[in-house]
Coordinates of C-alpha atoms and ligand atoms in Angstrom, one line a residue:
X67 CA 0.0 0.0 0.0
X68 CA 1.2 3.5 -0.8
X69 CA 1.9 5.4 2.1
X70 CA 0.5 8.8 2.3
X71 CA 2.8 11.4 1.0
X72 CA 3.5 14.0 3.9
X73 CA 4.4 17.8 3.4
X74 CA 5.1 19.8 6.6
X75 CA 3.4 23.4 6.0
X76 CA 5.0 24.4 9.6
X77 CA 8.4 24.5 10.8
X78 CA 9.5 23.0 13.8
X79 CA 12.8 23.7 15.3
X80 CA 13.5 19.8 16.7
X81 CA 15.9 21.0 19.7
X82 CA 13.6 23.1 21.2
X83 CA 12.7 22.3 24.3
X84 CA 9.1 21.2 23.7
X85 CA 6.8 21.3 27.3
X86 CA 7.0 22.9 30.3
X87 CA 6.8 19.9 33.1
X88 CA 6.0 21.5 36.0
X89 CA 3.6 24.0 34.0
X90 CA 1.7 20.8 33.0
X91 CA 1.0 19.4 36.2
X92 CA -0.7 22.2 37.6
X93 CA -3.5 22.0 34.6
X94 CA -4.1 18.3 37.2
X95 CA -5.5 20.8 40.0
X96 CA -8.9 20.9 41.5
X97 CA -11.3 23.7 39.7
X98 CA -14.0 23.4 42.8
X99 CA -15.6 27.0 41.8
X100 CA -18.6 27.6 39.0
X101 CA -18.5 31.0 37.6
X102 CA -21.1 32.8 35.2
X103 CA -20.0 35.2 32.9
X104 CA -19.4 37.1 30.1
X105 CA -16.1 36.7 28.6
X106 CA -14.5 40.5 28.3
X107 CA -10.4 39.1 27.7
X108 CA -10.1 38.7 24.7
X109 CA -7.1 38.2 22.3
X110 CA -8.4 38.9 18.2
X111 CA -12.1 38.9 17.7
X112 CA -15.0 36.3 17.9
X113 CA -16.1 35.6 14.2
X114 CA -19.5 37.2 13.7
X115 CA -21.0 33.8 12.2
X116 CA -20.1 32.0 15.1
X117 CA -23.4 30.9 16.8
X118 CA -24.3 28.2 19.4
X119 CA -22.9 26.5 22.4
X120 CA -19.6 24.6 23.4
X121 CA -20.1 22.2 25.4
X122 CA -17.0 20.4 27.5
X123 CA -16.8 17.2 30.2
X124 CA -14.3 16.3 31.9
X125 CA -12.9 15.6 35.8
X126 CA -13.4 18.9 37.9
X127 CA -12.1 17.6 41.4
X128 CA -8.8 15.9 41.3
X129 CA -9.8 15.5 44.9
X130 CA -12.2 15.1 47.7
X131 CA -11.6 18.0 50.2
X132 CA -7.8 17.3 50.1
X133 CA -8.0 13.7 49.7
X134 CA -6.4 13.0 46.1
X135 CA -7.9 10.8 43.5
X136 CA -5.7 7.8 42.2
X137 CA -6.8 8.9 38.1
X138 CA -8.3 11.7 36.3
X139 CA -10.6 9.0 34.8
X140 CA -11.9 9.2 38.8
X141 CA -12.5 13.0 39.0
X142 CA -16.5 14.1 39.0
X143 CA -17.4 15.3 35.8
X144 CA -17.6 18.7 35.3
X145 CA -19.3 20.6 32.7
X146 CA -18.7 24.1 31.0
X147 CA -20.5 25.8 28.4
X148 CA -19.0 28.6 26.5
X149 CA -22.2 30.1 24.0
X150 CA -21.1 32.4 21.4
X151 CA -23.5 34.9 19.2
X152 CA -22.9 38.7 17.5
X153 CA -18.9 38.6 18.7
X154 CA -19.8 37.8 22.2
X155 CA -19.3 34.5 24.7
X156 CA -20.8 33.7 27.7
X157 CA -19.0 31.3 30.0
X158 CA -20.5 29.1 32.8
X159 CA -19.5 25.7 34.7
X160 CA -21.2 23.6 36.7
X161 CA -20.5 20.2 38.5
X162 CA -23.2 17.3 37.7
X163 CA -24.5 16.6 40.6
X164 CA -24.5 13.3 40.9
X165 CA -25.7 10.9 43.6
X166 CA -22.1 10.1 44.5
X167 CA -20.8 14.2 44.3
X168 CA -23.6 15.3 46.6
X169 CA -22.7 12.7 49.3
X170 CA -18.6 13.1 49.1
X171 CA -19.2 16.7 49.3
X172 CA -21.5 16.5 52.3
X173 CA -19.4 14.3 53.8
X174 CA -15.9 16.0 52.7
X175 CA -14.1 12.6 51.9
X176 CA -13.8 10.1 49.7
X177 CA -17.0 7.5 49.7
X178 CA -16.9 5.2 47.0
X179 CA -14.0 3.8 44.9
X180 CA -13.3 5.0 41.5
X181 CA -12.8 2.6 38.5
X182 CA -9.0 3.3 37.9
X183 CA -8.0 3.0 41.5
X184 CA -9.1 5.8 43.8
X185 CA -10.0 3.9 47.1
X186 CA -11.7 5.0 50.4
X187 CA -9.7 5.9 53.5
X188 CA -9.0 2.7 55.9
X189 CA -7.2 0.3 53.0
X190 CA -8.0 -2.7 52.2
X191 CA -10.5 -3.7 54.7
X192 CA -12.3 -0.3 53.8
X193 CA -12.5 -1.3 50.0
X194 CA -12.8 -5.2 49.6
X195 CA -16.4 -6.1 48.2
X196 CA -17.6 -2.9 48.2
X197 CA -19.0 -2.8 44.5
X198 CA -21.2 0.5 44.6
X199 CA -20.3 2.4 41.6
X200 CA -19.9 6.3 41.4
X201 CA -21.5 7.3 38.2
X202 CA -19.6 10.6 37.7
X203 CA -20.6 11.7 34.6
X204 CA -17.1 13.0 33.4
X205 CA -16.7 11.9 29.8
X206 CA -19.1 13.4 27.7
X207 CA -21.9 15.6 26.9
X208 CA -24.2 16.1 23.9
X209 CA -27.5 18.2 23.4
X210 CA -30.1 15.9 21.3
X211 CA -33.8 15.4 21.3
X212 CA -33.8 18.4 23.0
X213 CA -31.7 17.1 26.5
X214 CA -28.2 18.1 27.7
X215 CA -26.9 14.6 28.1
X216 CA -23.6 14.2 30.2
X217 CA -22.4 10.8 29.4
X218 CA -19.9 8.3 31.5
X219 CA -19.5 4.9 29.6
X220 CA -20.7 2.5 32.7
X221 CA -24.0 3.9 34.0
X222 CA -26.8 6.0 32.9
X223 CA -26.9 9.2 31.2
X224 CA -27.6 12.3 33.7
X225 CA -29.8 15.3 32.1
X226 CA -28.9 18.9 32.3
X227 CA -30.8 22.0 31.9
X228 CA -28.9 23.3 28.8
X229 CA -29.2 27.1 29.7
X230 CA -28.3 27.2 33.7
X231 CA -26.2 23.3 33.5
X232 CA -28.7 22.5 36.5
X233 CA -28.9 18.4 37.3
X234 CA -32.1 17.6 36.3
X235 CA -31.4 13.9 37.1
X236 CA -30.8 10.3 35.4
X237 CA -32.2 10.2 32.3
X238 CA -33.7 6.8 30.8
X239 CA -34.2 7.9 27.4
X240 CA -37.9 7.6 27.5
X241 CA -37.7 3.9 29.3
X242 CA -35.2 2.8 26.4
X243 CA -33.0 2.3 29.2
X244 CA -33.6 0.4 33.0
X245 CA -31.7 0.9 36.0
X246 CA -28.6 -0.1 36.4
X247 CA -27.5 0.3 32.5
X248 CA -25.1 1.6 30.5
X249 CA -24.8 4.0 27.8
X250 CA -21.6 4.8 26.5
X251 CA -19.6 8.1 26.0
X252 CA -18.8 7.8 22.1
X253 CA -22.8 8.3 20.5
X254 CA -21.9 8.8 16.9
X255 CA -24.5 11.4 14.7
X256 CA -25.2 10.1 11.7
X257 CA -25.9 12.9 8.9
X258 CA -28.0 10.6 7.2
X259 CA -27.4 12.4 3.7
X260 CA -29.4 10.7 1.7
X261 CA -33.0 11.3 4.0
X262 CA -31.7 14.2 5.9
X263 CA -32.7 12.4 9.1
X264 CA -29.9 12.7 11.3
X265 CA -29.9 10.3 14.1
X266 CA -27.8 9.6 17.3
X267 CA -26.2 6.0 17.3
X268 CA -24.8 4.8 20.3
X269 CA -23.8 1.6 22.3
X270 CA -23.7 -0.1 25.7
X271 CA -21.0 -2.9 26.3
X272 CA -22.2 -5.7 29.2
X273 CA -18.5 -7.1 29.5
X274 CA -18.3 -11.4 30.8
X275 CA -16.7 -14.7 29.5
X276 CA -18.5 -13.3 26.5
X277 CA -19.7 -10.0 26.3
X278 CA -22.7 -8.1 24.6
X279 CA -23.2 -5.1 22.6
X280 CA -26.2 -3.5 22.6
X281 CA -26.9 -0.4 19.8
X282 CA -29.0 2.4 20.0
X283 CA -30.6 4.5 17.0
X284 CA -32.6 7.8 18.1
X285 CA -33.9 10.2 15.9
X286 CA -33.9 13.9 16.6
X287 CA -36.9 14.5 18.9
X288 CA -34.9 11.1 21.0
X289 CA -37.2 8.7 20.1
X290 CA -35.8 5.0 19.8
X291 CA -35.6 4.0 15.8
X292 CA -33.9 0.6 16.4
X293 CA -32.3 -1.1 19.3
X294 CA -30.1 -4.8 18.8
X295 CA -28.0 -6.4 21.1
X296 CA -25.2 -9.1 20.0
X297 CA -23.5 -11.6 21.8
X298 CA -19.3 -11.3 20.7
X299 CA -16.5 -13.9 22.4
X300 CA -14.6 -12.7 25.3
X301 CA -14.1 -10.0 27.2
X302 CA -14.9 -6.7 25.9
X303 CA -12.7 -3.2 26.8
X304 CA -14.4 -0.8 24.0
X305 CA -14.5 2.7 24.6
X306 CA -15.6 4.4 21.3
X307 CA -16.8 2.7 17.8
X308 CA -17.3 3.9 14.1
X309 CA -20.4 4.0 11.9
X310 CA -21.0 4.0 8.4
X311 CA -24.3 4.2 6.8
X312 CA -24.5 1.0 6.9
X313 CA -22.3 -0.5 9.9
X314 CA -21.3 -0.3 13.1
X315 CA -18.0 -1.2 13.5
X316 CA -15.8 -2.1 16.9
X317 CA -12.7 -2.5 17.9
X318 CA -11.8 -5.0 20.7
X319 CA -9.0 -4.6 22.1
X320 CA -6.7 -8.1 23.3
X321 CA -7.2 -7.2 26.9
X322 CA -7.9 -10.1 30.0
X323 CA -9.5 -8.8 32.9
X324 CA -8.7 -10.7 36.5
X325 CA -11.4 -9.4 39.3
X326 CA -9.5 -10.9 42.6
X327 CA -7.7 -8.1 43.3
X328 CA -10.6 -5.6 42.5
X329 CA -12.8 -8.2 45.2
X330 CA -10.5 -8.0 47.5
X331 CA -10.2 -4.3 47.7
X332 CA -6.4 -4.1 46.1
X333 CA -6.8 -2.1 43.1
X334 CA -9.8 -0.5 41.4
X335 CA -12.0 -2.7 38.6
X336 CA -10.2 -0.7 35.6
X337 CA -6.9 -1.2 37.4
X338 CA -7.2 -5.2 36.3
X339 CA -7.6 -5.2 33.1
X340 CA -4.8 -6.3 30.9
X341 CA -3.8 -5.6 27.7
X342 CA -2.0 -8.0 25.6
X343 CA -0.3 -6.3 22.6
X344 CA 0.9 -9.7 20.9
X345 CA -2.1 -10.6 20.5
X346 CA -4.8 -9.6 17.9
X347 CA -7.7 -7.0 17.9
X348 CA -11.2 -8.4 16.9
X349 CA -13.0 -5.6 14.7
X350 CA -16.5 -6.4 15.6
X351 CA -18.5 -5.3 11.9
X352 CA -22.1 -4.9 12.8
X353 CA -25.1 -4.6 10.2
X354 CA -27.3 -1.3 11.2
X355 CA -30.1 -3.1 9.6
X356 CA -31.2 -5.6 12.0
X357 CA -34.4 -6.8 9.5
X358 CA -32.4 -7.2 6.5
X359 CA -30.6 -10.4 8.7
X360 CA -27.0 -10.0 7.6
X361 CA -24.5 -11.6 10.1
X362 CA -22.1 -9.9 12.4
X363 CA -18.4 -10.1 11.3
X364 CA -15.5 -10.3 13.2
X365 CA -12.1 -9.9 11.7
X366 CA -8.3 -10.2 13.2
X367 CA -6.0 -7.2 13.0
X368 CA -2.8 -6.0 14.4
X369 CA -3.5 -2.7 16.1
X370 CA -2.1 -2.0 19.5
X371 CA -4.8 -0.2 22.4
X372 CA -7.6 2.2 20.8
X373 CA -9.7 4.5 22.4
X374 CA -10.7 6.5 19.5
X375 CA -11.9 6.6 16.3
X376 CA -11.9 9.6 13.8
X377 CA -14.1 8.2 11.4
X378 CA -15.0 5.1 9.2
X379 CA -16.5 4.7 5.5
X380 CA -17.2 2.1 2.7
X381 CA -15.3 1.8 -0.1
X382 CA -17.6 -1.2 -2.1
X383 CA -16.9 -4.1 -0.1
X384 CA -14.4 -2.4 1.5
X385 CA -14.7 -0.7 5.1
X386 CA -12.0 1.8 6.2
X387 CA -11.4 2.4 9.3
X388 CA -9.3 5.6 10.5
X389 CA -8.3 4.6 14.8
X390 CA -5.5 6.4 16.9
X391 CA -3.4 2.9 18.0
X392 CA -1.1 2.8 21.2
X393 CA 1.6 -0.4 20.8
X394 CA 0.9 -0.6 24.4
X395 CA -0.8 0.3 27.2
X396 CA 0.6 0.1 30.5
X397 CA -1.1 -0.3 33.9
X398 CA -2.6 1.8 36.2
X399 CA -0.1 1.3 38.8
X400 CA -1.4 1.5 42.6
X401 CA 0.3 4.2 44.8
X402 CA 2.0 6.0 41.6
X403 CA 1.3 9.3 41.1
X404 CA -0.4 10.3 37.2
X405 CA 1.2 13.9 37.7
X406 CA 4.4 12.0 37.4
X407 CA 3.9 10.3 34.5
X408 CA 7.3 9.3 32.7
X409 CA 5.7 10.5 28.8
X410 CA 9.3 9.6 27.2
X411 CA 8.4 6.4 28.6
X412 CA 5.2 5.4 26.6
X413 CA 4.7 4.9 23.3
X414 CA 2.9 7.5 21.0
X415 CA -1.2 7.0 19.8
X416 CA -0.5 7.4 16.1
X417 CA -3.6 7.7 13.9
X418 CA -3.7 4.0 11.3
X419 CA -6.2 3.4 8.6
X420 CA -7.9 -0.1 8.6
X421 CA -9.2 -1.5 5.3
X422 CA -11.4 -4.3 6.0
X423 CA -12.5 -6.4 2.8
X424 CA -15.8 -8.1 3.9
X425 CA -15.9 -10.4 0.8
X426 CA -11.8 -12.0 1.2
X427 CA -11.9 -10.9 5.1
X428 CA -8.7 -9.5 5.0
X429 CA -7.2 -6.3 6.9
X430 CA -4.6 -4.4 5.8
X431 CA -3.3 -1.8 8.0
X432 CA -1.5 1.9 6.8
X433 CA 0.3 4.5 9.3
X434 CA -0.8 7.9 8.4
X435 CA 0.5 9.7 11.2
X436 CA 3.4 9.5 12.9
X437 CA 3.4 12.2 15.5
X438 CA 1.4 11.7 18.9
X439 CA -1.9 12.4 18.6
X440 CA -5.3 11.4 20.0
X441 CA -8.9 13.3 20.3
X442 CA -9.8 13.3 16.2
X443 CA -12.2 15.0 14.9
X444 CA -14.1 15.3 11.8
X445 CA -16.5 17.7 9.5
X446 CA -20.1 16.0 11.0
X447 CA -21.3 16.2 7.5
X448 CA -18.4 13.4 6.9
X449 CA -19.4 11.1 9.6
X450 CA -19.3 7.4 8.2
X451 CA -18.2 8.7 4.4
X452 CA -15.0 9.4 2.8
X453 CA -13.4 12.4 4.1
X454 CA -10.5 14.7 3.4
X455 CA -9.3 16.6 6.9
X456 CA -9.2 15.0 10.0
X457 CA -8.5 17.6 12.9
X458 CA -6.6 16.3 16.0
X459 CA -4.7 17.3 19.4
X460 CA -1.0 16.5 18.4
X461 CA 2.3 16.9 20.4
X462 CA 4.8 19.7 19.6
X463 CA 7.6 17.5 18.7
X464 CA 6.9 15.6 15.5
X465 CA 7.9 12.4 17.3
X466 CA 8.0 10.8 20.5
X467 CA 5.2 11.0 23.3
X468 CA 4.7 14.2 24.9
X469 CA 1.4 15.8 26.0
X470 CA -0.6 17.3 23.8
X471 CA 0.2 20.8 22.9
X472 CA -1.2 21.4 19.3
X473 CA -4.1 21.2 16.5
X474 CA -3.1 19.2 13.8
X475 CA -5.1 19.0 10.6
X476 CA -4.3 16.1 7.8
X477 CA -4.9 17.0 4.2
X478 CA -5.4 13.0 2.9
X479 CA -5.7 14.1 -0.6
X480 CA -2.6 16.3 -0.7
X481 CA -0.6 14.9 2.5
X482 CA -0.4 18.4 3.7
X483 CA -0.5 19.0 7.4
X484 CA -0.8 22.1 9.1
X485 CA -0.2 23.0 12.8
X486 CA -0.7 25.3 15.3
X487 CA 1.4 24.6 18.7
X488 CA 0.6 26.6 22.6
X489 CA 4.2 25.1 23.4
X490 CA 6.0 25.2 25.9
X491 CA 3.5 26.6 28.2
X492 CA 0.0 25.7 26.6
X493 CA -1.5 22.4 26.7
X494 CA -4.2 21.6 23.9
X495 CA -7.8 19.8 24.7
X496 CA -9.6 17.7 21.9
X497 CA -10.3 20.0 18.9
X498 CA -14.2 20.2 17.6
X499 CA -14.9 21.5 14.3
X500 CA -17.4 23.7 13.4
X501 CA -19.0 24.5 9.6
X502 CA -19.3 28.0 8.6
X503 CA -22.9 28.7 8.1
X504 CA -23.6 27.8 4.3
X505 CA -20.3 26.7 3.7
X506 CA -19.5 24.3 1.0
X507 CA -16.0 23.4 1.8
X508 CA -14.8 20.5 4.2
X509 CA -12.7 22.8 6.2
X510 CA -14.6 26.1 6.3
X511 CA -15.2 26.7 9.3
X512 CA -13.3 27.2 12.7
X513 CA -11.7 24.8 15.4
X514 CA -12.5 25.3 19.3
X515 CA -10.3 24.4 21.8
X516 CA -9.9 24.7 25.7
X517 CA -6.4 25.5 25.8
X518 CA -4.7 25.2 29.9
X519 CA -2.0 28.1 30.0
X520 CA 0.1 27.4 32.5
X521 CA 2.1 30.0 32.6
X522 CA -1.0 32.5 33.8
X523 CA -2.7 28.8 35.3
X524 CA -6.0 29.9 33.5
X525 CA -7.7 28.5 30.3
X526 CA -7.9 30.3 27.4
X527 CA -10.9 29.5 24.3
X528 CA -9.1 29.5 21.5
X529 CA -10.5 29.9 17.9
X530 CA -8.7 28.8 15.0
X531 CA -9.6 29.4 11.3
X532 CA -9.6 25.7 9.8
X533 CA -8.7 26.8 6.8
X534 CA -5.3 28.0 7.9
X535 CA -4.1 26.5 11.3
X536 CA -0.7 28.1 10.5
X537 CA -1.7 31.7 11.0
X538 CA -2.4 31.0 14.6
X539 CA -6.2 32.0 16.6
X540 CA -8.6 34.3 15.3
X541 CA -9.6 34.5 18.7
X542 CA -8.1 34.0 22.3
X543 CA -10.7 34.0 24.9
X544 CA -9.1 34.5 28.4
X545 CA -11.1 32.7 31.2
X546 CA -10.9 34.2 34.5
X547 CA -9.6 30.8 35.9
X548 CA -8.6 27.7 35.0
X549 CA -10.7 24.6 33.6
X550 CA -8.8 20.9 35.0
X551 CA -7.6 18.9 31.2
X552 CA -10.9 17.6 30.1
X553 CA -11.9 14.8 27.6
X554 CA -14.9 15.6 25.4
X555 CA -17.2 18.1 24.2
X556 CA -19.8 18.9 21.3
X557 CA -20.7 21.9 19.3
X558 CA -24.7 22.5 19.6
X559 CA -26.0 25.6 16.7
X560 CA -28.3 26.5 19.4
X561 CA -27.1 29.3 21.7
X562 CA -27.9 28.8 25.3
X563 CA -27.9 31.8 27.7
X564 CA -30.4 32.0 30.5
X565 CA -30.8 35.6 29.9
X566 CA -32.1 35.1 26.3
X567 CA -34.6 32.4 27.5
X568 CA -38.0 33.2 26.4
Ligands
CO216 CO1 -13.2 9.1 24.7

């Protein structure tokens, strides 16, 4: 397979010194305040046809009155939303409050273990078989069907009020979903060209011996078009998937998962998984159409870890699949410290395309980035079809594993990349792209980011044009404080200030 031809639009001088240590850490403290205002730093100016909210999730608390959380995966989620009209933002954050945050903060310690090892006071005997789980609601969070959805992969969705980010509560999706059920962080939003129907596809993972995944379809008022659950071999790790018009397609990753030490109040459940990177990932291809009774696929690939997808599309009988890969993955360590992460260490997520051919079930694999990258994004008209410019947060240094400090956007049809970095002192959130308002290019349009300056230790909103990274931010929105490293966010067209309500 040809290998994509790559022309660097940016220089990069390679001895520089590329991140601030010390500056990064600090992005890992607490943000225990909500604030409510109107955004009057500014750097640039706001485009005028920049309309609708931001909205970002991600851990707020890195700990509990003092007490520190093992993983940021732990934190409670925390959401903001930055809602831009006529050359103006409005910023507010609020906590979700969940069940779990409304007791630790009434009781000012920790109360329930976290997934990825944060344990109560009073060791062992404090955490063996105590298997309440915290639904913290720290991944996630998409407005559709007319609810503010905050999302955390192994529990229920919790509803927001869009304008004021109040907790309304659990939400069950109309009685789609029961108690005690999962509904995971990566819904995918089908354009639907061809009908013009957009609809929200999602997934829940039961993980066992053998595991099952269960798909959602909603249209746009919310309402439940089709619902399946399969039955796949082993057990299942899968964070995000990838749609097409026609599939759904997942990636499960060679990990084992041994409970003891999670019973016996050692580590936390996540903690125990283990990933195996000799062995071989089984992409899970299944049919959207339940009625039309194709089977569900399953295919052996070489890939490394995934978390993310950017985006998947058919080619004939031919399914491509574009995944940021990690060679490996290594543990969540008890007692060790995530601010003191060794990044020279680990290896890279690089971004592969996989071409599965349904017909000769064969998968070939393709790099098609080298640098570090992870959080891709895409044009949502392009979700599940061929695509040209994949947006995505990138390290500084154009290899090696650092944190990530820049936007990267790939040109597949010329190889052309362009970059803008916030290094030394800036650290880069996941980049979401939104169209210009009757725009008819694939990058018209401008990329939001939370970027944590550590140098002032505030967030700043940047803007970029996505025509032309290289020039640097149209816009450089100052926050009065800073927002903890999130993990993801949508754009909604509909602006959300209370003020405005009618
Ligand atoms: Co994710």
């Amino acid at each position: 397979m040809q290998s994509l031809p790559v022309k660097e639009a940016f220089a990069v001088p390679s001895s520089e010194v590329p991140y601030d240590r010390l500056g990064w850490k600090k992005g890992y403290e607490s943000q225990p305040n909500e604030y409510d205002y109107w955004i009057d730093n500014i750097e640039g100016e706001i485009p005028q046809g920049l309309h609708g909210t931001l909205f970002r999730n991600g851990p707020g608390l890195l700990d509990i009155n003092g007490q520190r959380i093992n993983h940021p995966f732990d934190g409670d989620g925390m959401i903001c939303a930055i809602a831009f009209s006529e050359g103006k933002a409005h910023f507010r954050n609020r906590f979700v409050r969940t069940k779990g945050f409304l007791e630790e903060q009434a009781a000012g310690k920790i109360l329930y273990r976290g997934v990825f090892g944060t344990q109560k006071p009073g060791g062992v005997l404090a955490n063996a078989f105590d298997f309440r789980l915290k639904n913290i609601a720290n991944t996630q969070i998409i407005y559709w069907g007319g609810k503010l959805l905050a999302l955390w992969e192994a529990a229920e969705p919790h509803r927001l009020d869009p304008y004021t980010l109040e907790t309304l509560g659990l939400d069950y999706l109309d009685g789609v979903l029961h108690q005690g059920d999962s509904f995971a962080a990566h819904p995918r939003i089908d354009p639907a060209i061809e009908t013009g129907e957009p609809r929200l596809v999602n997934f829940s993972v039961k993980p066992g011996l053998s595991s099952t995944i269960t798909i959602y379809e909603l249209d746009t008022r919310g309402k439940v078009l089709q619902r399946h659950a399969h039955s796949v071999p082993g057990f299942a790790f899968i964070h995000d998937f990838a749609i097409t018009p026609n599939y759904c397609i997942f990636f499960q990753n060679a990990v084992s998962f041994n409970p003891l030490p999670y019973l016996l109040g050692w580590r936390g459940a996540g903690e125990c998984v283990q990933f195996h990177p000799k062995k071989p990932t089984q992409i899970i291809v299944i049919p959207r159409d339940v009625k039309a009774g194709k089977p569900v696929q399953i295919l052996e690939a070489k890939s490394g870890f995934v978390f993310h997808h950017a985006n998947a599309f058919e080619r004939g009988e031919e399914i491509c699949i574009d995944s940021i890969c990690y060679q490996a993955l290594p543990a969540v360590e008890p007692d060790s410290d995530f601010r003191e992460v060794n990044f020279e260490g680990l290896t890279p997520g690089q971004l592969w395309r996989f071409t599965v051919n349904l017909h000769n079930q064969t998968v070939q694999r393709q790099l098609m980035e080298n640098r570090c990258c992870e959080f891709p994004w895409v044009h949502p008209q392009r979700m599940g079809h061929d695509y040209r410019y994949v947006f995505v947060g990138a390290a500084h240094a154009a290899s090696g594993n650092a944190p990530l400090q820049a936007i990267l956007k790939i040109d597949y049809q010329t190889g052309e990349r362009q970059l803008w970095s916030a290094a030394p002192k800036g650290f880069v959130s996941e980049p979401v792209f939104v169209p210009r308002t009757g725009a008819t290019d694939e990058d018209d349009g401008w990329v939001l980011t939370l970027v944590y300056d550590s140098s002032h230790h505030r967030s700043d909103v940047v803007i970029l044009d996505a025509c032309n990274l290289n020039q640097g931010p149209v816009a450089r929105l100052h926050l009065k404080h800073h927002i903890p490293y999130g993990l993801h966010g949508n754009w909604s067209s509909e602006y959300f200030v209370p003020s405005d309500r009618s």
